[in-house]
Amino acid sequence: MESYYIYRMTQNSTWDLLIVNGLVFDGHGGAPTRTDLAISDGRVVRHGRGLDPQAADRVIDAEGRWVMPGLLDIHTHYDLEVELDPGLPEAVRHGTTTVVMSNCSLGTTFGAQVRDNGTYVENPIVDCFARVENIPKPVLQRAVDAIDWSGSDGYLTHLDTQPLGANVVPQVPHSMLRTEVMGLEASVSRDPSHEEIVRMAQLLNKAMTEGYAGFSTDSLPFHYLANDPHRRTRIPTQWTTREELRVLTHVVRRHDRVWQGTPPKDNPVEVVKMFLFTSGRWYGKPLRTTFLTSMDVHTDRTVLPLGKLLSRVMNSRLVDGRFRMQALAAEFKVWADGPLTPLFEEIPELRELNEPDLEDADARRAILDDPSWQQRFREVWMAGKDGKGLAGLRRRLGYEEHAVPRDLHLLVLDGETPCPEWKGLTFAEVLDIAQRHQATGEGARSDAERAALEAMPAGIDDAGLVMHLFRTYDLDLRWYAVTANGDPAKLEDALFFEHNLPGFNDSGAHLTNMAFYDANLRGMQIAARRGMDMLAWHIKRLTSEPAQFWDVDAGTLDVGAVADVVIIDPAALMTWDPDTTIRVEYREEFDNHQMVNRPEGIVTHTVLGGRVAWEDGELAPEVGKVRLGRTLLART
């Protein structure tokens, strides 16, 4: 390959693009070198110092900057955005050139799958994505309306016609596979027949033969459908049988592709049994397996160390697996609009508030006004806070049953409602202000704050404050909580653990709840503080390592490699405060608002297939209009 491209270069003596004077990380983990990079016909054709700029159509001077392969985002839900804004601008601006889609059992592989079952019209994409990924139904319906294919082969044909702004790696989503074979209603109400399992395996085998790089399932016990009559029913993948999962993972194993999953977190025995599907010792051949997610959870400090222990066991000679947990290089900070937050899906009393549609404030208020619900909420919200009983012991030990943060000191207001003075205050601080005002009649700093305080019921307490704020302000109440990775040392412990894969961002999901598009940049910032050796190793783990795991053509700057390149300004990276660059913006393509990251000056250039897609803070005009990215299929 190298000799061919050197020959071509010497015959033509013209490069399309020349990147000079940069410190180049090749993606293999070795020390960076100061060299030039020549690109022609979309591929890297030469490395070397002092390459002649006169031989290039265009030259980028990367003096003082880092040059590296395009970054991989290994866990995204861009499946819908590809249909509405295929340029994927939030990926491009962060130096992400390859995204792995169709995670957590959800995707569009088999088309819209809308069908009338004789009782109601099934709309599985809207039904599954709306609550699991917190994407408003109108946005989802826009994507469904744009779908004009059916079947896994039709999807690949469709992707090959899209003006992609990043490479996409499609996987087969289990919820949609089940729906394709059984129909949505049957897939969430009964076990599959033997014939239906065989049919699922046949469709999965067909997709693997077509080149799909992975298969995704989901077992988190708080992922629910969003439409009637199933608002209290878990998504189809949650209904899988052991036999069904064994057969389907066997198909993936035979093709040597990736199985992405999430664990049944409330059942440790089932977690271990599920992880053991990776075993080559037991099943004859290792199964490349990646699970969410390796984090230090505030309410359960055992999650991170136990996850690391299980990873070591699964990758040991005893088990002979190929097992990777995914790690997030950021605090797990989740925003909420009043009572609507993915965090609340875990607890039944709080989940009820997520069941009505976004616009149905009356339904949420009816729940909040119900005395029986108020009593149940108070019991679950206050459990263990008095330090008594088993719940109190577990709370003191940092081993609570749920990840939902019930400590008012961890809940932070992030909007002008109910008054500007409270923005940035914790719920605990607001409760203190309210209790002092009720005791003395003093403390209000403005008419708005006085009105907010006087609207509170007498004798306001911990649980009462939460109910009052949700009932009074509904979706206008903007707040957030950090539920994991708040300790920087433990975050780094997860991020740099050898059996974890960094690069988890959850991009394209949770439109107004999360914004982790920048997590790969955050990880590089953390690694760089440990020195160049750690940075080079970490860049490998964001580029060639995940590319090899999914077996796709990406992740290096070798001669002959497709020229997906990112240029980073290290000075801007190291002085960047990620918390200051998160905001909510209106996306015309969605006709909806979205949380985004907009760090400035860090990624100076993103190059896709030899063409500059992002430069000095601006998207190239052709992004989203012409095809820059590729559909990446498994190479073997």
GROMACS .gro file of N, CA and C in nm, residues 562-628:
model
  201
  562VAL      N    1  -0.723   0.632   0.496
  562VAL     CA    2  -0.814   0.742   0.462
  562VAL      C    3  -0.779   0.862   0.549
  563ALA      N    4  -0.774   0.978   0.489
  563ALA     CA    5  -0.724   1.098   0.557
  563ALA      C    6  -0.835   1.164   0.639
  564ASP      N    7  -0.871   1.101   0.751
  564ASP     CA    8  -0.955   1.163   0.853
  564ASP      C    9  -0.861   1.215   0.960
  565VAL      N   10  -0.850   1.345   0.970
  565VAL     CA   11  -0.746   1.409   1.051
  565VAL      C   12  -0.807   1.519   1.136
  566VAL      N   13  -0.752   1.533   1.256
  566VAL     CA   14  -0.794   1.641   1.345
  566VAL      C   15  -0.671   1.717   1.390
  567ILE      N   16  -0.683   1.848   1.394
  567ILE     CA   17  -0.575   1.935   1.443
  567ILE      C   18  -0.625   2.007   1.567
  568ILE      N   19  -0.546   1.996   1.674
  568ILE     CA   20  -0.583   2.049   1.805
  568ILE      C   21  -0.484   2.158   1.847
  569ASP      N   22  -0.536   2.266   1.902
  569ASP     CA   23  -0.452   2.370   1.963
  569ASP      C   24  -0.436   2.336   2.110
  570PRO      N   25  -0.319   2.287   2.152
  570PRO     CA   26  -0.303   2.243   2.291
  570PRO      C   27  -0.319   2.355   2.392
  571ALA      N   28  -0.281   2.477   2.356
  571ALA     CA   29  -0.295   2.588   2.450
  571ALA      C   30  -0.442   2.613   2.480
  572ALA      N   31  -0.527   2.610   2.377
  572ALA     CA   32  -0.671   2.629   2.397
  572ALA      C   33  -0.729   2.513   2.476
  573LEU      N   34  -0.683   2.391   2.447
  573LEU     CA   35  -0.734   2.273   2.518
  573LEU      C   36  -0.704   2.281   2.667
  574MET      N   37  -0.582   2.318   2.701
  574MET     CA   38  -0.540   2.311   2.841
  574MET      C   39  -0.596   2.425   2.925
  575THR      N   40  -0.641   2.533   2.863
  575THR     CA   41  -0.700   2.643   2.939
  575THR      C   42  -0.852   2.642   2.935
  576TRP      N   43  -0.909   2.543   2.871
  576TRP     CA   44  -1.055   2.533   2.852
  576TRP      C   45  -1.123   2.482   2.978
  577ASP      N   46  -1.232   2.548   3.015
  577ASP     CA   47  -1.320   2.502   3.123
  577ASP      C   48  -1.448   2.450   3.059
  578PRO      N   49  -1.466   2.317   3.051
  578PRO     CA   50  -1.581   2.261   2.978
  578PRO      C   51  -1.716   2.309   3.029
  579ASP      N   52  -1.727   2.338   3.158
  579ASP     CA   53  -1.857   2.378   3.212
  579ASP      C   54  -1.904   2.513   3.158
  580THR      N   55  -1.813   2.591   3.103
  580THR     CA   56  -1.850   2.724   3.055
  580THR      C   57  -1.894   2.725   2.909
  581THR      N   58  -1.885   2.611   2.841
  581THR     CA   59  -1.915   2.610   2.698
  581THR      C   60  -2.039   2.527   2.664
  582ILE      N   61  -2.117   2.493   2.766
  582ILE     CA   62  -2.242   2.420   2.746
  582ILE      C   63  -2.357   2.519   2.740
  583ARG      N   64  -2.443   2.505   2.641
  583ARG     CA   65  -2.560   2.591   2.635
  583ARG      C   66  -2.670   2.523   2.555
  584VAL      N   67  -2.787   2.584   2.559
  584VAL     CA   68  -2.902   2.533   2.485
  584VAL      C   69  -2.924   2.620   2.363
  585GLU      N   70  -2.931   2.555   2.245
  585GLU     CA   71  -2.947   2.628   2.120
  585GLU      C   72  -3.065   2.571   2.042
  586TYR      N   73  -3.127   2.653   1.964
  586TYR     CA   74  -3.235   2.607   1.877
  586TYR      C   75  -3.176   2.545   1.752
  587ARG      N   76  -3.219   2.422   1.719
  587ARG     CA   77  -3.176   2.355   1.597
  587ARG      C   78  -3.292   2.357   1.498
  588GLU      N   79  -3.275   2.433   1.392
  588GLU     CA   80  -3.381   2.446   1.293
  588GLU      C   81  -3.418   2.312   1.232
  589GLU      N   82  -3.317   2.225   1.213
  589GLU     CA   83  -3.342   2.095   1.152
  589GLU      C   84  -3.435   2.009   1.238
  590PHE      N   85  -3.428   2.032   1.370
  590PHE     CA   86  -3.512   1.956   1.463
  590PHE      C   87  -3.642   2.030   1.495
  591ASP      N   88  -3.643   2.162   1.469
  591ASP     CA   89  -3.750   2.248   1.520
  591ASP      C   90  -3.762   2.228   1.671
  592ASN      N   91  -3.647   2.228   1.735
  592ASN     CA   92  -3.642   2.201   1.880
  592ASN      C   93  -3.510   2.252   1.935
  593HIS      N   94  -3.509   2.275   2.064
  593HIS     CA   95  -3.385   2.315   2.129
  593HIS      C   96  -3.300   2.192   2.162
  594GLN      N   97  -3.171   2.214   2.178
  594GLN     CA   98  -3.078   2.106   2.208
  594GLN      C   99  -2.964   2.161   2.292
  595MET      N  100  -2.920   2.081   2.390
  595MET     CA  101  -2.799   2.116   2.463
  595MET      C  102  -2.679   2.084   2.375
  596VAL      N  103  -2.586   2.179   2.367
  596VAL     CA  104  -2.468   2.162   2.282
  596VAL      C  105  -2.345   2.206   2.360
  597ASN      N  106  -2.229   2.168   2.306
  597ASN     CA  107  -2.100   2.219   2.355
  597ASN      C  108  -2.041   2.306   2.246
  598ARG      N  109  -1.987   2.417   2.281
  598ARG     CA  110  -1.926   2.503   2.181
  598ARG      C  111  -1.789   2.554   2.227
  599PRO      N  112  -1.695   2.461   2.256
  599PRO     CA  113  -1.560   2.508   2.289
  599PRO      C  114  -1.498   2.578   2.170
  600GLU      N  115  -1.427   2.687   2.197
  600GLU     CA  116  -1.371   2.768   2.089
  600GLU      C  117  -1.221   2.751   2.081
  601GLY      N  118  -1.174   2.733   1.958
  601GLY     CA  119  -1.030   2.736   1.933
  601GLY      C  120  -0.956   2.607   1.963
  602ILE      N  121  -1.023   2.504   2.012
  602ILE     CA  122  -0.953   2.380   2.046
  602ILE      C  123  -0.932   2.296   1.922
  603VAL      N  124  -1.040   2.258   1.856
  603VAL     CA  125  -1.029   2.187   1.728
  603VAL      C  126  -1.020   2.293   1.619
  604THR      N  127  -0.901   2.309   1.564
  604THR     CA  128  -0.884   2.412   1.461
  604THR      C  129  -0.922   2.361   1.323
  605HIS      N  130  -0.903   2.229   1.300
  605HIS     CA  131  -0.939   2.171   1.172
  605HIS      C  132  -0.989   2.027   1.191
  606THR      N  133  -1.094   1.993   1.120
  606THR     CA  134  -1.138   1.855   1.107
  606THR      C  135  -1.139   1.823   0.959
  607VAL      N  136  -1.066   1.718   0.922
  607VAL     CA  137  -1.052   1.679   0.782
  607VAL      C  138  -1.116   1.542   0.765
  608LEU      N  139  -1.206   1.531   0.669
  608LEU     CA  140  -1.275   1.405   0.640
  608LEU      C  141  -1.244   1.362   0.497
  609GLY      N  142  -1.179   1.245   0.484
  609GLY     CA  143  -1.145   1.198   0.351
  609GLY      C  144  -1.064   1.298   0.272
  610GLY      N  145  -0.977   1.371   0.341
  610GLY     CA  146  -0.890   1.468   0.276
  610GLY      C  147  -0.952   1.604   0.252
  611ARG      N  148  -1.079   1.621   0.292
  611ARG     CA  149  -1.146   1.750   0.270
  611ARG      C  150  -1.172   1.818   0.404
  612VAL      N  151  -1.145   1.946   0.411
  612VAL     CA  152  -1.160   2.021   0.536
  612VAL      C  153  -1.308   2.046   0.561
  613ALA      N  154  -1.356   1.993   0.675
  613ALA     CA  155  -1.498   2.009   0.710
  613ALA      C  156  -1.518   2.115   0.817
  614TRP      N  157  -1.414   2.142   0.896
  614TRP     CA  158  -1.422   2.240   1.005
  614TRP      C  159  -1.289   2.314   1.010
  615GLU      N  160  -1.297   2.446   1.013
  615GLU     CA  161  -1.174   2.524   1.013
  615GLU      C  162  -1.194   2.653   1.091
  616ASP      N  163  -1.112   2.669   1.195
  616ASP     CA  164  -1.109   2.793   1.271
  616ASP      C  165  -1.247   2.841   1.312
  617GLY      N  166  -1.327   2.749   1.365
  617GLY     CA  167  -1.455   2.785   1.422
  617GLY      C  168  -1.572   2.790   1.326
  618GLU      N  169  -1.552   2.743   1.203
  618GLU     CA  170  -1.659   2.747   1.105
  618GLU      C  171  -1.670   2.613   1.033
  619LEU      N  172  -1.795   2.569   1.010
  619LEU     CA  173  -1.819   2.454   0.926
  619LEU      C  174  -1.797   2.492   0.780
  620ALA      N  175  -1.739   2.402   0.704
  620ALA     CA  176  -1.726   2.426   0.561
  620ALA      C  177  -1.865   2.430   0.497
  621PRO      N  178  -1.885   2.511   0.395
  621PRO     CA  179  -2.018   2.525   0.333
  621PRO      C  180  -2.075   2.393   0.283
  622GLU      N  181  -1.988   2.297   0.246
  622GLU     CA  182  -2.039   2.172   0.189
  622GLU      C  183  -2.082   2.070   0.293
  623VAL      N  184  -2.058   2.097   0.422
  623VAL     CA  185  -2.098   2.002   0.526
  623VAL      C  186  -2.250   1.987   0.526
  624GLY      N  187  -2.297   1.865   0.515
  624GLY     CA  188  -2.439   1.838   0.509
  624GLY      C  189  -2.498   1.849   0.370
  625LYS      N  190  -2.415   1.890   0.274
  625LYS     CA  191  -2.463   1.906   0.136
  625LYS      C  192  -2.397   1.807   0.042
  626VAL      N  193  -2.271   1.775   0.068
  626VAL     CA  194  -2.201   1.673  -0.011
  626VAL      C  195  -2.149   1.567   0.084
  627ARG      N  196  -2.119   1.451   0.029
  627ARG     CA  197  -2.079   1.338   0.111
  627ARG      C  198  -1.930   1.348   0.145
  628LEU      N  199  -1.902   1.370   0.273
  628LEU     CA  200  -1.765   1.375   0.322
  628LEU      C  201  -1.729   1.248   0.399
   0.00000   0.00000   0.00000
